[in-house]
């Protein structure tokens, strides 16, 4: 329970008398005339006002004459005659332009039974006045009583009327029509009803009923109207009200000792506001109470000296949420308090209207700031729904105030409430002193929890932890359960912790947030834990494991070569992260390019050899660089090895690698490696594979290996005959006795006819040890062959001459003598010739029907045609091949007997054109005649019939 004296008082409302609008020359109808120019400017209501209400943009009044008056915002007072006698109650609905009134139309013998309820539709007119849609008696029975209060539900389906005899009638249905409405007695009691109020909660409608002695509620939306007794304390007339949603629509009952708040089923909080309550009203979150207190007079700051009488009425405006009095003033004879147009209007008996205008929120806050009432300002701002920027400004001012007073703990709590609105640097600068590091730490922690910290804030917070040596707080800060709970830049935190020497904490962050590079940097550069670093790499996914091995492989190879080599073997063959028993081990692995890791082994040849041999065995399709490096490494080891047995083993390994077929595309590189390390067997093998027979020959010549020279010629002489010539030249230059090798070479040269004898003699003439006996057999055999060839050529020439002479004679006879056809048989069927017959100059005769059946042409002899066709084809071939220079050169180069090739082409007439061009005209003519004669000789058998 809060007491009245404990609450602070403020002047959050401005008070002024309502003035008449400009141009209004007189008072309201029925009002007393003005007494002077000083008072004529204030608005004066008609006399005899009995009841008031407000809503729908107007103040509504009822008077003793039965008139209802409307005062709109323009302050132009209008009215109409609603009752013949007087108006006793008014209720203006807020959501509908409907007015409910209770009044008396006729006095009669007993005026207690005359009150009438009238429902007015203010939007419709009847003769200039609002339309009255319904009239019915307020008292349902015949027992005399007086209406004490009236309320109407905003949905127009409920209306309740309270009476002084303790009864309450409920009108259910459409209150604007008789046929749809039903009236019944809801409540009977022994105490006068002083207040009624409807409360809607969802689909349930409650009716609060308060008398002078008790408070109760009914559920009127059902059938049985269940009742709940809420309290045994009541209140007077007009001392109850219904709050707005800010107070959960509670029913307020203002008793003389306390003000009680009620829910439909229970009593809520109460406030000890002293004084005899006259009026209770709810206005925009404020409770307005008019009371009379004969014991204590209001303070002078709220009243004038003339009004400090002991029986004056005091109007207090309470803020129940923030526990302060927003306004307090003394008035004389208050008629009622109304709320409209965002202000409060206080009506006094003298007809004056006092307006209470609430100050704006900023003005109220500034008043609180001047008194350093920041907590109250914060509560007020929240209740006024001030935006977050405005609240942050209040928190900042409150924090500045506490900071100036030396209350740093309280100040930082206020600054924390500004996070997200106030620049953090403003707060950080205030707490950079070492003595206030705890406050700075608290602020930075909250900044991180709200995910508003940047990298600098993270650095500063971690430095605070390290300076305080608060490991527990540090661990709590960095060891979050999930990635979504991380409120700081992890990389920045790792850097700061590493710099401060908190390696274990930095490693924890790096490992849990997958900052693999930082984890490895700390392990390798700071802790020097190479085993753990290598284990960590082995757990990483393939791409990250590959990149980190390329970066840190040399360091790991230097300190733990064997383990590093094993990891590289797995990485380049079938890599699967080591998940300590977890994961799918059946999934296909990945493999890296093994050639890219060779530089890691720069200072570890033994491990390099093991790695290369493993790759060549397990993965035959390894990059070429693997085999190149392995060959180079084997040759280096072979060249520097002194143990004969080991050297022989290394020799065999190198030869085996060369014969593996992996160096076909990089022949030159392998050859250079073998030459650099003087690996002769490898050089000779590569020469042979590359068909470099000349180089093989030169190698044996340089090393004076005569037998190998001859052997090379024997193996490769068929592919490259010039080897024999080179061998002969080589042995010819030697001054040693090489007769055996010269004889062997000459024998092969003679059998293959590779060199002219004269050239052989000239070649051997340079050797002083080579005597005639060395080449005697060669020369004899050569001369014998040439003699035989000469004899054969002379015989062939003689035969050609005889054939030419015979053909010429036949040609001459054909030209000079007649041809006698003496054939008696057909050359085809061998039957006796019969006319008609066909005869050819070649001497063949045919039956005409046989000739026509077998001949292909009328001008050719069927018997001689095949032979003649061969000759003609030879002539045409000779003519076509005259310009075949490339073919001639190729045959000339590849033939063992160049002279025969030249003679063959010469015989084809290839050189005829050259001969004809260089011969004189007579010679050309003679050559032409000879050519024609040759053609005639070839075609001598062709005859025409």
PDB file of C-alpha atoms in Angstrom, residues 622-840:
ATOM      1  CA  UNK A 622      51.900 -40.164 -60.400  1.00  0.00           C
ATOM      2  CA  UNK A 623      53.045 -36.905 -62.020  1.00  0.00           C
ATOM      3  CA  UNK A 624      56.192 -37.056 -64.134  1.00  0.00           C
ATOM      4  CA  UNK A 625      58.021 -34.869 -61.635  1.00  0.00           C
ATOM      5  CA  UNK A 626      57.901 -37.745 -59.117  1.00  0.00           C
ATOM      6  CA  UNK A 627      59.840 -40.046 -61.462  1.00  0.00           C
ATOM      7  CA  UNK A 628      62.219 -37.293 -62.536  1.00  0.00           C
ATOM      8  CA  UNK A 629      63.074 -36.484 -58.940  1.00  0.00           C
ATOM      9  CA  UNK A 630      63.393 -40.165 -58.020  1.00  0.00           C
ATOM     10  CA  UNK A 631      65.796 -40.755 -60.917  1.00  0.00           C
ATOM     11  CA  UNK A 632      67.882 -37.754 -59.961  1.00  0.00           C
ATOM     12  CA  UNK A 633      67.968 -38.873 -56.331  1.00  0.00           C
ATOM     13  CA  UNK A 634      69.001 -42.427 -57.294  1.00  0.00           C
ATOM     14  CA  UNK A 635      71.743 -41.149 -59.581  1.00  0.00           C
ATOM     15  CA  UNK A 636      73.053 -38.854 -56.834  1.00  0.00           C
ATOM     16  CA  UNK A 637      73.181 -41.736 -54.392  1.00  0.00           C
ATOM     17  CA  UNK A 638      74.853 -43.971 -57.006  1.00  0.00           C
ATOM     18  CA  UNK A 639      77.449 -41.345 -57.806  1.00  0.00           C
ATOM     19  CA  UNK A 640      78.408 -40.765 -54.158  1.00  0.00           C
ATOM     20  CA  UNK A 641      78.277 -44.367 -53.016  1.00  0.00           C
ATOM     21  CA  UNK A 642      81.639 -46.032 -52.353  1.00  0.00           C
ATOM     22  CA  UNK A 643      80.548 -49.519 -51.317  1.00  0.00           C
ATOM     23  CA  UNK A 644      80.641 -51.672 -54.497  1.00  0.00           C
ATOM     24  CA  UNK A 645      77.729 -53.871 -53.510  1.00  0.00           C
ATOM     25  CA  UNK A 646      75.499 -50.958 -52.592  1.00  0.00           C
ATOM     26  CA  UNK A 647      76.595 -49.116 -55.708  1.00  0.00           C
ATOM     27  CA  UNK A 648      75.661 -52.114 -57.839  1.00  0.00           C
ATOM     28  CA  UNK A 649      72.237 -52.211 -56.204  1.00  0.00           C
ATOM     29  CA  UNK A 650      71.695 -48.517 -56.835  1.00  0.00           C
ATOM     30  CA  UNK A 651      72.836 -49.051 -60.422  1.00  0.00           C
ATOM     31  CA  UNK A 652      70.212 -51.726 -60.909  1.00  0.00           C
ATOM     32  CA  UNK A 653      67.493 -49.545 -59.393  1.00  0.00           C
ATOM     33  CA  UNK A 654      68.340 -46.654 -61.724  1.00  0.00           C
ATOM     34  CA  UNK A 655      68.379 -48.874 -64.802  1.00  0.00           C
ATOM     35  CA  UNK A 656      65.079 -50.446 -63.726  1.00  0.00           C
ATOM     36  CA  UNK A 657      63.528 -46.990 -63.331  1.00  0.00           C
ATOM     37  CA  UNK A 658      64.772 -45.957 -66.776  1.00  0.00           C
ATOM     38  CA  UNK A 659      63.291 -49.110 -68.288  1.00  0.00           C
ATOM     39  CA  UNK A 660      59.913 -48.489 -66.613  1.00  0.00           C
ATOM     40  CA  UNK A 661      58.785 -46.467 -69.628  1.00  0.00           C
ATOM     41  CA  UNK A 662      58.113 -43.285 -67.633  1.00  0.00           C
ATOM     42  CA  UNK A 663      60.669 -41.164 -69.531  1.00  0.00           C
ATOM     43  CA  UNK A 664      59.404 -41.475 -73.094  1.00  0.00           C
ATOM     44  CA  UNK A 665      57.981 -37.950 -73.069  1.00  0.00           C
ATOM     45  CA  UNK A 666      60.873 -36.412 -71.129  1.00  0.00           C
ATOM     46  CA  UNK A 667      63.726 -38.203 -72.905  1.00  0.00           C
ATOM     47  CA  UNK A 668      66.001 -35.158 -72.958  1.00  0.00           C
ATOM     48  CA  UNK A 669      65.636 -34.503 -69.231  1.00  0.00           C
ATOM     49  CA  UNK A 670      66.487 -38.088 -68.292  1.00  0.00           C
ATOM     50  CA  UNK A 671      69.454 -38.009 -70.681  1.00  0.00           C
ATOM     51  CA  UNK A 672      70.780 -34.812 -69.121  1.00  0.00           C
ATOM     52  CA  UNK A 673      70.493 -36.321 -65.623  1.00  0.00           C
ATOM     53  CA  UNK A 674      72.431 -39.439 -66.677  1.00  0.00           C
ATOM     54  CA  UNK A 675      75.098 -37.339 -68.363  1.00  0.00           C
ATOM     55  CA  UNK A 676      75.427 -35.036 -65.340  1.00  0.00           C
ATOM     56  CA  UNK A 677      76.098 -38.004 -63.060  1.00  0.00           C
ATOM     57  CA  UNK A 678      78.203 -39.890 -65.655  1.00  0.00           C
ATOM     58  CA  UNK A 679      75.767 -42.810 -65.619  1.00  0.00           C
ATOM     59  CA  UNK A 680      77.056 -44.414 -68.849  1.00  0.00           C
ATOM     60  CA  UNK A 681      74.755 -47.400 -68.977  1.00  0.00           C
ATOM     61  CA  UNK A 682      71.785 -45.103 -68.618  1.00  0.00           C
ATOM     62  CA  UNK A 683      73.115 -42.806 -71.331  1.00  0.00           C
ATOM     63  CA  UNK A 684      73.600 -45.713 -73.753  1.00  0.00           C
ATOM     64  CA  UNK A 685      70.163 -47.085 -72.952  1.00  0.00           C
ATOM     65  CA  UNK A 686      68.534 -43.731 -73.600  1.00  0.00           C
ATOM     66  CA  UNK A 687      70.525 -43.307 -76.841  1.00  0.00           C
ATOM     67  CA  UNK A 688      69.259 -46.637 -78.031  1.00  0.00           C
ATOM     68  CA  UNK A 689      65.668 -45.858 -77.016  1.00  0.00           C
ATOM     69  CA  UNK A 690      65.895 -42.561 -78.818  1.00  0.00           C
ATOM     70  CA  UNK A 691      67.472 -44.199 -81.901  1.00  0.00           C
ATOM     71  CA  UNK A 692      70.495 -41.975 -81.548  1.00  0.00           C
ATOM     72  CA  UNK A 693      72.825 -44.524 -83.150  1.00  0.00           C
ATOM     73  CA  UNK A 694      75.368 -41.898 -84.103  1.00  0.00           C
ATOM     74  CA  UNK A 695      75.715 -40.904 -80.415  1.00  0.00           C
ATOM     75  CA  UNK A 696      76.144 -44.552 -79.426  1.00  0.00           C
ATOM     76  CA  UNK A 697      78.848 -44.892 -82.037  1.00  0.00           C
ATOM     77  CA  UNK A 698      80.592 -41.713 -80.912  1.00  0.00           C
ATOM     78  CA  UNK A 699      80.436 -42.841 -77.279  1.00  0.00           C
ATOM     79  CA  UNK A 700      82.303 -46.111 -78.080  1.00  0.00           C
ATOM     80  CA  UNK A 701      84.696 -44.244 -80.325  1.00  0.00           C
ATOM     81  CA  UNK A 702      85.539 -41.805 -77.540  1.00  0.00           C
ATOM     82  CA  UNK A 703      86.232 -44.690 -75.216  1.00  0.00           C
ATOM     83  CA  UNK A 704      88.150 -46.633 -77.991  1.00  0.00           C
ATOM     84  CA  UNK A 705      85.884 -49.619 -77.617  1.00  0.00           C
ATOM     85  CA  UNK A 706      86.568 -51.120 -81.054  1.00  0.00           C
ATOM     86  CA  UNK A 707      84.577 -54.267 -80.641  1.00  0.00           C
ATOM     87  CA  UNK A 708      81.520 -52.281 -79.438  1.00  0.00           C
ATOM     88  CA  UNK A 709      81.878 -50.002 -82.470  1.00  0.00           C
ATOM     89  CA  UNK A 710      81.580 -52.965 -84.807  1.00  0.00           C
ATOM     90  CA  UNK A 711      78.785 -54.395 -82.684  1.00  0.00           C
ATOM     91  CA  UNK A 712      76.806 -51.157 -82.947  1.00  0.00           C
ATOM     92  CA  UNK A 713      77.216 -51.236 -86.711  1.00  0.00           C
ATOM     93  CA  UNK A 714      76.011 -54.800 -86.840  1.00  0.00           C
ATOM     94  CA  UNK A 715      72.943 -54.064 -84.668  1.00  0.00           C
ATOM     95  CA  UNK A 716      71.865 -50.820 -86.246  1.00  0.00           C
ATOM     96  CA  UNK A 717      73.560 -50.799 -89.661  1.00  0.00           C
ATOM     97  CA  UNK A 718      70.378 -51.880 -91.412  1.00  0.00           C
ATOM     98  CA  UNK A 719      68.552 -48.846 -89.984  1.00  0.00           C
ATOM     99  CA  UNK A 720      71.416 -46.431 -90.592  1.00  0.00           C
ATOM    100  CA  UNK A 721      73.959 -47.685 -93.181  1.00  0.00           C
ATOM    101  CA  UNK A 722      76.183 -44.648 -92.722  1.00  0.00           C
ATOM    102  CA  UNK A 723      77.414 -46.211 -89.467  1.00  0.00           C
ATOM    103  CA  UNK A 724      79.682 -48.519 -91.491  1.00  0.00           C
ATOM    104  CA  UNK A 725      81.193 -45.601 -93.339  1.00  0.00           C
ATOM    105  CA  UNK A 726      81.826 -43.796 -90.026  1.00  0.00           C
ATOM    106  CA  UNK A 727      83.354 -46.929 -88.555  1.00  0.00           C
ATOM    107  CA  UNK A 728      85.699 -47.270 -91.552  1.00  0.00           C
ATOM    108  CA  UNK A 729      86.700 -43.614 -91.225  1.00  0.00           C
ATOM    109  CA  UNK A 730      87.244 -44.092 -87.466  1.00  0.00           C
ATOM    110  CA  UNK A 731      89.494 -47.140 -87.893  1.00  0.00           C
ATOM    111  CA  UNK A 732      91.304 -45.447 -90.770  1.00  0.00           C
ATOM    112  CA  UNK A 733      92.360 -42.616 -88.476  1.00  0.00           C
ATOM    113  CA  UNK A 734      93.729 -44.956 -85.836  1.00  0.00           C
ATOM    114  CA  UNK A 735      97.467 -45.577 -85.893  1.00  0.00           C
ATOM    115  CA  UNK A 736      97.037 -48.802 -83.998  1.00  0.00           C
ATOM    116  CA  UNK A 737      96.743 -52.164 -85.677  1.00  0.00           C
ATOM    117  CA  UNK A 738      93.007 -52.433 -86.428  1.00  0.00           C
ATOM    118  CA  UNK A 739      93.222 -54.817 -89.386  1.00  0.00           C
ATOM    119  CA  UNK A 740      90.730 -57.220 -87.844  1.00  0.00           C
ATOM    120  CA  UNK A 741      88.075 -54.533 -87.402  1.00  0.00           C
ATOM    121  CA  UNK A 742      88.845 -52.922 -90.804  1.00  0.00           C
ATOM    122  CA  UNK A 743      88.388 -56.252 -92.508  1.00  0.00           C
ATOM    123  CA  UNK A 744      85.075 -56.822 -90.805  1.00  0.00           C
ATOM    124  CA  UNK A 745      83.846 -53.390 -91.837  1.00  0.00           C
ATOM    125  CA  UNK A 746      85.046 -53.796 -95.412  1.00  0.00           C
ATOM    126  CA  UNK A 747      83.331 -57.148 -95.674  1.00  0.00           C
ATOM    127  CA  UNK A 748      80.003 -55.589 -94.740  1.00  0.00           C
ATOM    128  CA  UNK A 749      80.545 -52.588 -97.007  1.00  0.00           C
ATOM    129  CA  UNK A 750      81.331 -54.877 -99.906  1.00  0.00           C
ATOM    130  CA  UNK A 751      78.301 -57.113 -99.257  1.00  0.00           C
ATOM    131  CA  UNK A 752      75.948 -54.166 -99.062  1.00  0.00           C
ATOM    132  CA  UNK A 753      77.765 -52.099-101.704  1.00  0.00           C
ATOM    133  CA  UNK A 754      77.776 -49.121 -99.338  1.00  0.00           C
ATOM    134  CA  UNK A 755      80.819 -47.253-100.754  1.00  0.00           C
ATOM    135  CA  UNK A 756      82.551 -46.951-104.113  1.00  0.00           C
ATOM    136  CA  UNK A 757      85.941 -48.746-104.094  1.00  0.00           C
ATOM    137  CA  UNK A 758      87.789 -45.569-104.889  1.00  0.00           C
ATOM    138  CA  UNK A 759      86.301 -43.884-101.785  1.00  0.00           C
ATOM    139  CA  UNK A 760      87.302 -46.877 -99.690  1.00  0.00           C
ATOM    140  CA  UNK A 761      90.850 -46.635-100.930  1.00  0.00           C
ATOM    141  CA  UNK A 762      90.975 -42.895-100.279  1.00  0.00           C
ATOM    142  CA  UNK A 763      89.628 -43.425 -96.747  1.00  0.00           C
ATOM    143  CA  UNK A 764      92.187 -46.042 -95.801  1.00  0.00           C
ATOM    144  CA  UNK A 765      95.028 -44.070 -97.345  1.00  0.00           C
ATOM    145  CA  UNK A 766      95.212 -41.940 -94.192  1.00  0.00           C
ATOM    146  CA  UNK A 767      96.154 -44.934 -92.008  1.00  0.00           C
ATOM    147  CA  UNK A 768      99.829 -45.671 -92.001  1.00  0.00           C
ATOM    148  CA  UNK A 769      99.294 -49.175 -90.646  1.00  0.00           C
ATOM    149  CA  UNK A 770      96.738 -50.163 -93.263  1.00  0.00           C
ATOM    150  CA  UNK A 771      98.686 -52.022 -96.052  1.00  0.00           C
ATOM    151  CA  UNK A 772      97.423 -53.229 -99.370  1.00  0.00           C
ATOM    152  CA  UNK A 773      96.925 -56.696 -97.921  1.00  0.00           C
ATOM    153  CA  UNK A 774      94.106 -55.295 -95.769  1.00  0.00           C
ATOM    154  CA  UNK A 775      92.009 -54.371 -98.794  1.00  0.00           C
ATOM    155  CA  UNK A 776      93.343 -56.853-101.320  1.00  0.00           C
ATOM    156  CA  UNK A 777      90.488 -59.283-100.906  1.00  0.00           C
ATOM    157  CA  UNK A 778      87.980 -56.416-101.006  1.00  0.00           C
ATOM    158  CA  UNK A 779      89.448 -55.010-104.231  1.00  0.00           C
ATOM    159  CA  UNK A 780      89.685 -58.402-105.919  1.00  0.00           C
ATOM    160  CA  UNK A 781      86.110 -59.265-105.183  1.00  0.00           C
ATOM    161  CA  UNK A 782      84.964 -55.836-106.251  1.00  0.00           C
ATOM    162  CA  UNK A 783      86.838 -56.022-109.551  1.00  0.00           C
ATOM    163  CA  UNK A 784      85.505 -59.497-110.278  1.00  0.00           C
ATOM    164  CA  UNK A 785      81.938 -58.338-109.722  1.00  0.00           C
ATOM    165  CA  UNK A 786      82.422 -55.324-111.912  1.00  0.00           C
ATOM    166  CA  UNK A 787      83.927 -57.493-114.701  1.00  0.00           C
ATOM    167  CA  UNK A 788      80.932 -59.795-114.542  1.00  0.00           C
ATOM    168  CA  UNK A 789      78.601 -56.805-114.614  1.00  0.00           C
ATOM    169  CA  UNK A 790      80.421 -55.348-117.633  1.00  0.00           C
ATOM    170  CA  UNK A 791      80.116 -58.641-119.527  1.00  0.00           C
ATOM    171  CA  UNK A 792      76.411 -58.830-118.780  1.00  0.00           C
ATOM    172  CA  UNK A 793      75.879 -55.242-119.863  1.00  0.00           C
ATOM    173  CA  UNK A 794      77.795 -55.762-123.128  1.00  0.00           C
ATOM    174  CA  UNK A 795      75.671 -58.855-123.901  1.00  0.00           C
ATOM    175  CA  UNK A 796      72.478 -56.940-123.201  1.00  0.00           C
ATOM    176  CA  UNK A 797      73.629 -54.024-125.386  1.00  0.00           C
ATOM    177  CA  UNK A 798      74.429 -56.367-128.271  1.00  0.00           C
ATOM    178  CA  UNK A 799      71.003 -58.002-127.992  1.00  0.00           C
ATOM    179  CA  UNK A 800      69.217 -54.616-127.934  1.00  0.00           C
ATOM    180  CA  UNK A 801      71.181 -53.503-131.028  1.00  0.00           C
ATOM    181  CA  UNK A 802      70.243 -56.644-132.932  1.00  0.00           C
ATOM    182  CA  UNK A 803      66.588 -56.185-131.968  1.00  0.00           C
ATOM    183  CA  UNK A 804      66.691 -52.558-133.012  1.00  0.00           C
ATOM    184  CA  UNK A 805      68.201 -53.443-136.394  1.00  0.00           C
ATOM    185  CA  UNK A 806      65.485 -56.049-137.035  1.00  0.00           C
ATOM    186  CA  UNK A 807      62.701 -53.664-136.095  1.00  0.00           C
ATOM    187  CA  UNK A 808      64.094 -50.962-138.337  1.00  0.00           C
ATOM    188  CA  UNK A 809      64.204 -53.388-141.243  1.00  0.00           C
ATOM    189  CA  UNK A 810      60.575 -54.327-140.692  1.00  0.00           C
ATOM    190  CA  UNK A 811      59.613 -50.664-140.545  1.00  0.00           C
ATOM    191  CA  UNK A 812      61.450 -50.017-143.797  1.00  0.00           C
ATOM    192  CA  UNK A 813      59.745 -52.949-145.487  1.00  0.00           C
ATOM    193  CA  UNK A 814      56.367 -51.686-144.354  1.00  0.00           C
ATOM    194  CA  UNK A 815      57.135 -48.285-145.761  1.00  0.00           C
ATOM    195  CA  UNK A 816      58.617 -49.450-149.097  1.00  0.00           C
ATOM    196  CA  UNK A 817      57.109 -52.865-149.986  1.00  0.00           C
ATOM    197  CA  UNK A 818      53.539 -54.113-150.170  1.00  0.00           C
ATOM    198  CA  UNK A 819      52.238 -56.456-147.496  1.00  0.00           C
ATOM    199  CA  UNK A 820      50.994 -59.823-148.627  1.00  0.00           C
ATOM    200  CA  UNK A 821      48.417 -61.450-146.345  1.00  0.00           C
ATOM    201  CA  UNK A 822      48.842 -65.226-146.684  1.00  0.00           C
ATOM    202  CA  UNK A 823      47.076 -66.388-143.547  1.00  0.00           C
ATOM    203  CA  UNK A 824      44.601 -69.190-144.264  1.00  0.00           C
ATOM    204  CA  UNK A 825      43.309 -69.627-140.698  1.00  0.00           C
ATOM    205  CA  UNK A 826      41.648 -67.276-138.250  1.00  0.00           C
ATOM    206  CA  UNK A 827      44.007 -66.219-135.461  1.00  0.00           C
ATOM    207  CA  UNK A 828      41.193 -66.574-132.948  1.00  0.00           C
ATOM    208  CA  UNK A 829      39.291 -69.735-133.863  1.00  0.00           C
ATOM    209  CA  UNK A 830      41.986 -71.387-136.081  1.00  0.00           C
ATOM    210  CA  UNK A 831      39.351 -72.175-138.652  1.00  0.00           C
ATOM    211  CA  UNK A 832      39.814 -71.619-142.355  1.00  0.00           C
ATOM    212  CA  UNK A 833      39.347 -68.060-143.335  1.00  0.00           C
ATOM    213  CA  UNK A 834      36.217 -67.170-145.167  1.00  0.00           C
ATOM    214  CA  UNK A 835      35.068 -63.911-146.512  1.00  0.00           C
ATOM    215  CA  UNK A 836      34.422 -61.457-145.076  1.00  0.00           C
ATOM    216  CA  UNK A 837      37.728 -61.342-143.170  1.00  0.00           C
ATOM    217  CA  UNK A 838      39.890 -58.722-141.390  1.00  0.00           C
ATOM    218  CA  UNK A 839      43.694 -58.465-141.856  1.00  0.00           C
ATOM    219  CA  UNK A 840      46.240 -56.444-139.832  1.00  0.00           C
TER     220      UNK A 840
END
